[in-house]
Short mmCIF file of C-alpha atoms and ligand atoms in Angstrom, two decimals:
data_model
loop_
_atom_site.label_atom_id
_atom_site.label_comp_id
_atom_site.label_asym_id
_atom_site.label_seq_id
_atom_site.Cartn_x
_atom_site.Cartn_y
_atom_site.Cartn_z
CA UNK A 30 79.90 101.49 13.53
CA UNK A 31 76.34 103.03 13.87
CA UNK A 32 76.66 104.87 10.58
CA UNK A 33 76.96 102.10 8.11
CA UNK A 34 76.74 104.45 5.02
CA UNK A 35 80.01 105.97 5.95
CA UNK A 36 81.74 102.62 6.12
CA UNK A 37 80.61 102.01 2.58
CA UNK A 38 81.78 105.35 1.18
CA UNK A 39 84.51 105.38 -1.39
CA UNK A 40 86.61 107.35 0.89
CA UNK A 41 86.49 104.91 3.76
CA UNK A 42 87.22 102.04 1.39
CA UNK A 43 90.29 103.80 0.15
CA UNK A 44 91.61 104.66 3.65
CA UNK A 45 91.02 101.03 4.82
CA UNK A 46 92.95 99.76 1.67
CA UNK A 47 95.85 102.16 2.25
CA UNK A 48 96.05 101.05 5.84
CA UNK A 49 95.94 97.46 5.00
CA UNK A 50 98.99 97.97 2.79
CA UNK A 51 100.92 100.21 5.18
CA UNK A 52 100.66 102.94 2.79
CA UNK A 53 98.41 105.37 4.72
CA UNK A 54 100.53 108.53 5.03
CA UNK A 55 98.40 110.95 7.00
CA UNK A 56 98.29 112.32 10.56
CA UNK A 57 101.85 111.11 11.27
CA UNK A 58 102.86 112.44 14.72
CA UNK A 59 105.76 115.05 14.70
CA UNK A 60 107.59 115.19 18.03
CA UNK A 61 110.02 118.00 17.42
CA UNK A 62 110.29 121.46 15.99
CA UNK A 63 110.17 121.36 12.28
CA UNK A 64 113.13 123.09 10.55
CA UNK A 65 115.23 121.51 7.74
CA UNK A 66 114.83 118.22 9.81
CA UNK A 67 112.05 116.91 12.01
CA UNK A 68 111.55 113.92 14.24
CA UNK A 69 108.55 111.52 14.09
CA UNK A 70 108.92 109.70 17.33
CA UNK A 71 112.58 108.41 17.29
CA UNK A 72 112.73 108.77 13.58
CA UNK A 73 114.75 111.77 12.04
CA UNK A 74 113.93 112.89 8.66
CA UNK A 75 114.92 115.65 6.19
CA UNK A 76 111.71 117.86 6.12
CA UNK A 77 110.70 118.77 2.58
CA UNK A 78 106.94 118.86 3.41
CA UNK A 79 106.45 121.99 5.49
CA UNK A 80 105.25 125.63 4.56
CA UNK A 81 108.11 126.97 6.84
CA UNK A 82 109.65 128.81 3.75
CA UNK A 83 111.95 131.11 5.70
CA UNK A 84 112.89 128.56 8.34
CA UNK A 85 111.49 130.90 11.11
CA UNK A 86 109.53 128.33 12.79
CA UNK A 87 112.12 127.80 15.65
CA UNK A 88 113.79 131.16 15.61
CA UNK A 89 114.96 132.25 19.07
CA UNK A 90 113.53 135.81 18.77
CA UNK A 91 110.20 134.83 17.61
CA UNK A 92 109.86 132.12 20.41
CA UNK A 93 110.93 134.81 22.95
CA UNK A 94 108.26 137.20 21.57
CA UNK A 95 105.64 134.49 22.07
CA UNK A 96 106.76 133.62 25.59
CA UNK A 97 106.74 137.46 26.56
CA UNK A 98 103.19 137.84 25.22
CA UNK A 99 101.94 135.00 27.25
CA UNK A 100 103.54 136.30 30.40
CA UNK A 101 101.85 139.81 29.80
CA UNK A 102 98.48 138.78 28.35
CA UNK A 103 97.91 135.22 29.21
CA UNK A 104 97.22 132.39 26.83
CA UNK A 105 93.97 133.56 25.28
CA UNK A 106 92.07 136.74 24.42
CA UNK A 107 88.61 135.25 25.83
CA UNK A 108 86.56 136.96 23.19
CA UNK A 109 86.20 138.18 19.74
CA UNK A 110 87.61 141.25 18.17
CA UNK A 111 84.67 143.45 18.36
CA UNK A 112 83.90 142.61 22.08
CA UNK A 113 86.72 142.22 24.63
CA UNK A 114 89.24 140.50 22.17
CA UNK A 115 91.10 143.35 20.54
CA UNK A 116 94.60 143.75 22.10
CA UNK A 117 97.01 146.57 21.58
CA UNK A 118 99.19 143.98 20.12
CA UNK A 119 96.66 143.22 17.23
CA UNK A 120 96.72 146.77 16.41
CA UNK A 121 100.52 146.81 16.41
CA UNK A 122 100.45 143.86 14.01
CA UNK A 123 97.89 145.43 11.80
CA UNK A 124 99.96 148.63 11.57
CA UNK A 125 103.14 146.66 10.70
CA UNK A 126 101.20 144.74 7.89
CA UNK A 127 99.65 147.75 6.65
CA UNK A 128 103.03 149.34 5.92
CA UNK A 129 104.52 146.01 4.73
CA UNK A 130 101.81 145.50 2.25
CA UNK A 131 101.52 149.11 1.20
CA UNK A 132 97.69 149.29 1.98
CA UNK A 133 95.50 151.70 3.90
CA UNK A 134 94.12 149.21 6.46
CA UNK A 135 94.48 145.64 7.71
CA UNK A 136 92.43 143.32 10.04
CA UNK A 137 93.80 140.22 11.59
CA UNK A 138 91.63 137.00 11.57
CA UNK A 139 92.05 133.79 13.61
CA UNK A 140 93.06 131.82 10.69
CA UNK A 141 93.64 132.33 6.98
CA UNK A 142 90.80 129.92 6.18
CA UNK A 143 88.44 132.26 8.10
CA UNK A 144 89.65 135.26 5.98
CA UNK A 145 88.18 133.68 2.82
CA UNK A 146 85.16 132.10 4.56
CA UNK A 147 84.42 135.47 6.06
CA UNK A 148 85.53 138.17 3.46
CA UNK A 149 83.93 136.56 0.31
CA UNK A 150 80.44 136.31 1.71
CA UNK A 151 80.50 139.77 3.12
CA UNK A 152 81.24 141.06 -0.42
CA UNK A 153 79.20 139.02 -2.76
CA UNK A 154 75.54 137.67 -2.26
CA UNK A 155 72.78 136.16 -4.13
CA UNK A 156 72.65 137.55 -7.67
CA UNK A 157 76.41 138.40 -7.83
CA UNK A 158 79.16 136.46 -9.68
CA UNK A 159 82.48 135.17 -8.37
CA UNK A 160 85.10 134.12 -10.80
CA UNK A 161 87.72 131.67 -9.39
CA UNK A 162 90.66 129.89 -10.71
CA UNK A 163 89.92 126.04 -10.67
CA UNK A 164 93.14 125.49 -8.70
CA UNK A 165 92.25 127.96 -5.91
CA UNK A 166 92.46 126.92 -2.14
CA UNK A 167 89.54 125.07 -0.53
CA UNK A 168 88.79 128.02 1.75
CA UNK A 169 88.09 130.21 -1.30
CA UNK A 170 85.55 127.65 -2.59
CA UNK A 171 83.89 127.49 0.83
CA UNK A 172 83.71 131.34 0.91
CA UNK A 173 81.99 131.34 -2.42
CA UNK A 174 79.48 128.57 -1.28
CA UNK A 175 78.60 130.62 1.87
CA UNK A 176 77.92 133.80 -0.21
CA UNK A 177 75.02 132.26 -2.41
CA UNK A 178 76.60 134.08 -5.30
CA UNK A 179 77.02 132.37 -8.68
CA UNK A 180 80.49 130.63 -8.73
CA UNK A 181 82.23 130.74 -12.08
CA UNK A 182 85.39 128.70 -12.42
CA UNK A 183 88.02 129.65 -14.96
CA UNK A 184 90.69 127.23 -16.37
CA UNK A 185 93.85 127.45 -14.44
CA UNK A 186 95.68 130.84 -15.04
CA UNK A 187 93.97 130.87 -18.39
CA UNK A 188 93.25 134.67 -18.97
CA UNK A 189 91.31 134.14 -22.22
CA UNK A 190 88.87 131.88 -20.39
CA UNK A 191 88.53 134.39 -17.55
CA UNK A 192 88.03 137.35 -19.99
CA UNK A 193 85.36 135.22 -22.03
CA UNK A 194 83.42 134.30 -18.92
CA UNK A 195 83.54 137.73 -17.39
CA UNK A 196 82.48 139.34 -20.60
CA UNK A 197 79.12 137.53 -20.30
CA UNK A 198 78.20 139.18 -16.99
CA UNK A 199 75.38 141.72 -17.34
CA UNK A 200 75.94 145.48 -17.04
CA UNK A 201 73.52 145.99 -14.18
CA UNK A 202 74.10 146.75 -10.43
CA UNK A 203 75.08 143.17 -9.51
CA UNK A 204 78.79 142.65 -8.54
CA UNK A 205 81.49 140.62 -10.08
CA UNK A 206 84.33 139.56 -7.68
CA UNK A 207 87.53 137.73 -8.92
CA UNK A 208 89.44 135.70 -6.44
CA UNK A 209 92.85 134.10 -7.08
CA UNK A 210 95.62 132.42 -5.02
CA UNK A 211 98.82 134.59 -5.35
CA UNK A 212 100.98 131.40 -5.61
CA UNK A 213 99.22 128.13 -6.21
CA UNK A 214 99.70 125.91 -3.40
CA UNK A 215 100.23 122.64 -5.30
CA UNK A 216 101.69 123.56 -8.71
CA UNK A 217 103.92 126.44 -7.38
CA UNK A 218 103.18 128.84 -10.22
CA UNK A 219 102.37 132.61 -9.68
CA UNK A 220 98.98 134.03 -10.53
CA UNK A 221 98.86 136.44 -13.43
CA UNK A 222 97.58 139.17 -11.14
CA UNK A 223 98.55 142.07 -13.46
CA UNK A 224 96.38 140.56 -16.23
CA UNK A 225 93.61 139.69 -13.84
CA UNK A 226 93.24 143.22 -12.61
CA UNK A 227 93.27 144.58 -16.30
CA UNK A 228 90.63 142.12 -17.27
CA UNK A 229 88.63 142.79 -14.20
CA UNK A 230 88.45 146.45 -14.94
CA UNK A 231 86.54 145.81 -18.17
CA UNK A 232 83.55 144.81 -16.07
CA UNK A 233 84.13 146.80 -12.85
CA UNK A 234 85.21 143.62 -10.87
CA UNK A 235 86.47 143.62 -7.38
CA UNK A 236 89.76 141.66 -7.22
CA UNK A 237 91.13 139.84 -4.35
CA UNK A 238 94.44 137.82 -4.12
CA UNK A 239 95.09 135.19 -1.39
CA UNK A 240 98.89 135.54 -0.80
CA UNK A 241 99.23 132.63 1.71
CA UNK A 242 102.16 130.90 -0.08
CA UNK A 243 103.54 134.36 -1.49
CA UNK A 244 104.23 136.19 1.60
CA UNK A 245 107.87 135.69 2.62
CA UNK A 246 108.66 134.35 -0.94
CA UNK A 247 107.83 136.81 -3.71
CA UNK A 248 107.64 140.76 -3.94
CA UNK A 249 109.56 143.35 -2.18
CA UNK A 250 110.82 141.93 1.11
CA UNK A 251 108.57 138.92 0.46
CA UNK A 252 105.38 141.21 0.55
CA UNK A 253 103.59 139.10 -1.91
CA UNK A 254 102.07 138.78 -5.47
CA UNK A 255 100.79 142.31 -5.65
CA UNK A 256 104.16 143.77 -4.86
CA UNK A 257 105.81 141.27 -7.30
CA UNK A 258 103.66 142.66 -10.11
CA UNK A 259 103.75 146.31 -8.80
CA UNK A 260 99.99 146.30 -8.53
CA UNK A 261 99.56 146.97 -4.84
CA UNK A 262 97.43 150.12 -5.42
CA UNK A 263 95.18 148.51 -8.01
CA UNK A 264 94.26 145.20 -6.25
CA UNK A 265 91.20 145.59 -4.09
CA UNK A 266 91.94 143.14 -1.39
CA UNK A 267 95.06 141.20 -0.14
CA UNK A 268 94.43 138.18 2.03
CA UNK A 269 96.94 135.85 3.56
CA UNK A 270 98.13 133.80 6.53
CA UNK A 271 100.66 133.77 9.28
CA UNK A 272 100.83 129.92 9.36
CA UNK A 273 103.28 129.64 6.51
CA UNK A 274 106.30 131.88 6.11
CA UNK A 275 105.44 133.87 9.27
CA UNK A 276 105.83 130.97 11.64
CA UNK A 277 102.55 131.43 13.43
CA UNK A 278 98.82 130.99 13.16
CA UNK A 279 96.22 133.51 11.95
CA UNK A 280 95.20 135.44 8.76
CA UNK A 281 94.67 138.93 7.43
CA UNK A 282 92.83 140.94 4.74
CA UNK A 283 94.12 144.26 3.58
CA UNK A 284 92.74 146.91 1.39
CA UNK A 285 91.42 150.55 1.56
CA UNK A 286 90.24 151.91 4.82
CA UNK A 287 86.49 152.05 4.01
CA UNK A 288 86.53 148.61 2.82
CA UNK A 289 88.32 147.17 5.82
CA UNK A 290 86.19 149.07 8.15
CA UNK A 291 83.13 147.45 6.44
CA UNK A 292 84.62 144.04 6.48
CA UNK A 293 85.42 144.42 10.27
CA UNK A 294 81.61 144.80 10.69
CA UNK A 295 80.30 142.30 8.15
CA UNK A 296 82.76 139.34 8.17
CA UNK A 297 81.01 136.73 10.36
CA UNK A 298 84.20 134.60 10.85
CA UNK A 299 86.02 137.66 12.24
CA UNK A 300 83.15 138.85 14.43
CA UNK A 301 81.87 135.54 15.85
CA UNK A 302 85.14 133.78 16.56
CA UNK A 303 87.69 134.42 19.34
CA UNK A 304 90.55 136.67 18.36
CA UNK A 305 94.14 135.54 17.55
CA UNK A 306 95.86 134.50 20.76
CA UNK A 307 98.67 136.67 22.32
CA UNK A 308 101.53 134.21 21.52
CA UNK A 309 100.42 133.81 17.70
CA UNK A 310 100.02 137.67 17.38
CA UNK A 311 103.42 138.41 19.04
CA UNK A 312 105.14 135.65 16.92
CA UNK A 313 103.61 136.81 13.71
CA UNK A 314 104.84 140.31 14.48
CA UNK A 315 108.32 139.36 15.33
CA UNK A 316 108.52 137.19 12.15
CA UNK A 317 107.28 140.24 10.14
CA UNK A 318 109.84 142.49 11.68
CA UNK A 319 112.68 139.99 10.85
CA UNK A 320 111.80 139.50 7.21
CA UNK A 321 111.37 143.32 6.68
CA UNK A 322 114.90 144.11 8.10
CA UNK A 323 116.75 141.04 6.90
CA UNK A 324 116.44 139.78 3.28
CA UNK A 325 118.98 137.08 3.74
CA UNK A 326 116.10 134.45 4.57
CA UNK A 327 114.41 135.17 1.17
CA UNK A 328 117.75 135.07 -0.64
CA UNK A 329 118.71 131.84 0.76
CA UNK A 330 115.21 130.38 0.12
CA UNK A 331 115.61 131.40 -3.69
CA UNK A 332 119.19 130.07 -3.83
CA UNK A 333 117.86 126.67 -2.62
CA UNK A 334 114.77 126.82 -4.99
CA UNK A 335 117.06 127.55 -8.10
CA UNK A 336 119.45 124.65 -7.09
CA UNK A 337 116.62 122.13 -6.33
CA UNK A 338 114.89 122.87 -9.62
CA UNK A 339 118.11 122.56 -11.53
CA UNK A 340 118.96 119.29 -9.89
CA UNK A 341 115.55 117.88 -10.41
CA UNK A 342 115.72 118.65 -14.12
CA UNK A 343 119.10 117.14 -14.32
CA UNK A 344 117.77 113.96 -12.59
CA UNK A 345 114.84 113.70 -14.91
CA UNK A 346 112.01 114.52 -12.59
CA UNK A 347 108.72 115.76 -13.96
CA UNK A 348 108.16 119.06 -12.08
CA UNK A 349 105.80 121.11 -14.36
CA UNK A 350 105.88 124.76 -14.43
CA UNK A 351 106.84 125.74 -10.78
CA UNK A 352 108.39 129.21 -10.26
CA UNK A 353 108.56 128.99 -6.46
CA UNK A 354 109.87 126.87 -3.51
CA UNK A 355 106.81 124.76 -3.93
CA UNK A 356 107.91 122.01 -6.35
CA UNK A 357 105.36 119.46 -7.64
CA UNK A 358 106.91 116.22 -8.56
CA UNK A 359 104.47 114.38 -10.77
CA UNK A 360 104.08 110.72 -10.22
CA UNK A 361 100.74 110.56 -12.10
CA UNK A 362 99.11 107.71 -10.21
CA UNK A 363 97.72 107.94 -6.74
CA UNK A 364 98.89 104.52 -5.56
CA UNK A 365 102.34 104.92 -6.93
CA UNK A 366 102.55 108.36 -5.19
CA UNK A 367 101.64 106.80 -1.87
CA UNK A 368 104.26 104.02 -2.34
CA UNK A 369 107.09 106.49 -3.27
CA UNK A 370 106.11 108.61 -0.18
CA UNK A 371 106.29 105.64 2.01
CA UNK A 372 109.61 104.60 0.69
CA UNK A 373 111.14 108.12 0.86
CA UNK A 374 110.02 108.40 4.51
CA UNK A 375 111.69 105.02 5.32
CA UNK A 376 114.94 106.41 3.70
CA UNK A 377 114.57 109.65 5.84
CA UNK A 378 112.92 112.10 3.53
CA UNK A 379 109.36 113.54 4.28
CA UNK A 380 107.48 114.86 1.36
CA UNK A 381 103.65 115.09 1.14
CA UNK A 382 101.70 112.91 -1.29
CA UNK A 383 98.97 114.84 -3.12
CA UNK A 384 96.37 112.53 -4.71
CA UNK A 385 92.65 112.30 -5.85
CA UNK A 386 90.29 113.86 -4.93
CA UNK A 387 92.66 116.87 -4.25
CA UNK A 388 93.95 116.54 -7.78
CA UNK A 389 92.99 114.29 -10.66
CA UNK A 390 94.49 110.80 -10.34
CA UNK A 391 96.65 111.47 -13.46
CA UNK A 392 97.99 114.60 -11.89
CA UNK A 393 99.04 112.92 -8.44
CA UNK A 394 102.23 114.37 -7.22
CA UNK A 395 104.63 114.67 -4.29
CA UNK A 396 104.58 118.15 -2.89
CA UNK A 397 108.28 119.01 -2.26
CA UNK A 398 108.84 122.31 -0.52
CA UNK A 399 111.99 124.14 0.51
CA UNK A 400 112.93 126.30 3.25
CA UNK A 401 115.85 128.81 3.63
CA UNK A 402 117.46 126.52 6.32
CA UNK A 403 118.05 123.64 3.89
CA UNK A 404 121.64 123.07 2.73
CA UNK A 405 122.59 122.08 -0.83
CA UNK A 406 123.85 118.81 0.36
CA UNK A 407 120.53 117.95 1.91
CA UNK A 408 118.66 119.01 -1.27
CA UNK A 409 121.01 116.92 -3.54
CA UNK A 410 120.67 113.90 -1.24
CA UNK A 411 116.84 114.19 -1.51
CA UNK A 412 116.77 114.64 -5.24
CA UNK A 413 118.97 111.59 -5.88
CA UNK A 414 116.95 109.55 -3.49
CA UNK A 415 113.52 110.69 -5.01
CA UNK A 416 114.80 109.96 -8.52
CA UNK A 417 116.05 106.33 -7.42
CA UNK A 418 112.82 105.52 -5.51
CA UNK A 419 110.47 106.60 -8.22
CA UNK A 420 112.43 104.33 -10.69
CA UNK A 421 112.31 101.37 -8.19
CA UNK A 422 108.56 101.82 -7.53
CA UNK A 423 107.75 102.12 -11.24
CA UNK A 424 109.35 98.82 -11.72
CA UNK A 425 107.44 97.29 -8.88
CA UNK A 426 104.06 98.68 -9.86
CA UNK A 427 104.50 97.87 -13.53
CA UNK A 428 105.22 94.22 -12.58
CA UNK A 429 102.25 93.84 -10.24
CA UNK A 430 98.54 93.79 -10.28
CA UNK A 431 98.14 97.04 -8.02
CA UNK A 432 94.63 98.39 -7.94
CA UNK A 433 93.28 101.25 -5.85
C1 PLP B 530 97.07 127.57 3.66
C2 PLP B 530 96.14 128.45 2.95
C3 PLP B 530 95.03 129.03 3.48
C4 PLP B 530 94.65 128.64 4.95
O1 PLP B 530 95.42 129.44 5.90
P1 PLP B 530 95.45 128.92 7.48
O2 PLP B 530 95.84 130.26 8.21
O3 PLP B 530 96.27 127.92 7.63
O4 PLP B 530 94.03 128.68 7.81
C5 PLP B 530 94.22 129.86 2.84
N1 PLP B 530 94.46 130.23 1.59
C6 PLP B 530 95.41 129.73 0.87
C7 PLP B 530 95.59 129.94 -0.50
C8 PLP B 530 96.31 128.75 1.55
O5 PLP B 530 97.33 128.17 0.89
#
């Protein structure tokens, strides 16, 4: 390779090592729709590694809506929102979302990542401060970097730490912005949004919650973290994605009409990127209508979640403080986590290994996530297998000279 410094990097060395041991788990090729099951080539597995919380990914009505949108509008919008790329369908989706989230206005972005990388720098700039939970999503960190504001991390969901750090901000005309995930994507706990808003008020902070993993899961009809805490009218901005519960692609930000109007003229990732394609727009809209009218998806998801958490505790798995369908199973060593994920895949269960640098090595985990389409039998089978394989791998690793 021409760029030898890349070959020498730590990351490359780790990838080579994992590949040589047959442990490399990434970029596996899926060859089917993902529901409670999925196919990787000819191999069928139980799927406990998707963000398809409501199991809507293969829903006939949503697929039909996407097909109809392609028939009518074609496959692309061929332009950005503020030029030729705004469809009547985008406005319809924004109106539906506005009602759902109980906000004055909404704009739809091409992805959830672009919501954070566009909205945060449009609000905060040099001289301002952004307070972020240390476990926030990568797109929030990137949005902060792009803003040139000072980034101040507080300990995960530690409200005393947030209050202490916010307290130090000067009382001048610079801005304070607080941004948090609504449900944390790895640990599965819910942000203390009611407290964050209260603390924020002491220093006139703007508050933003990213409900990517909260939509479809918590709050009224699955409308997210602000609804869960009854603070929809107090939080300044609600961001989110269609790529998880809503079985599509794309993101949104919601808030008061003036703020959203401003963002639609100031958010660079909104203005300088082609708009959400017709099929994705129509499928997000169809999914939203389904969850607003039929709570059975969310109910089944929660039944499955309670059952899985109960069974995991009975089987002695270390699952931390999760409160949602995202269940971290802590293995606490990167290498062991890779080995367990590999053996689980071989025995027909897909879960995602989450290792350093995404988390500290001692916090390495399997990210087990549920959908409303799983059955209790599937869940119990997976829990028993996970417990068995963790025990087996622990014995293997303890008896060997594994390094990483
Ligand atoms: C997944 C996720 C995103 C990214 O959303 P995409 O629409 O897939 O780009 C942003 N923020 C959080 C908190 C997420 O979990």
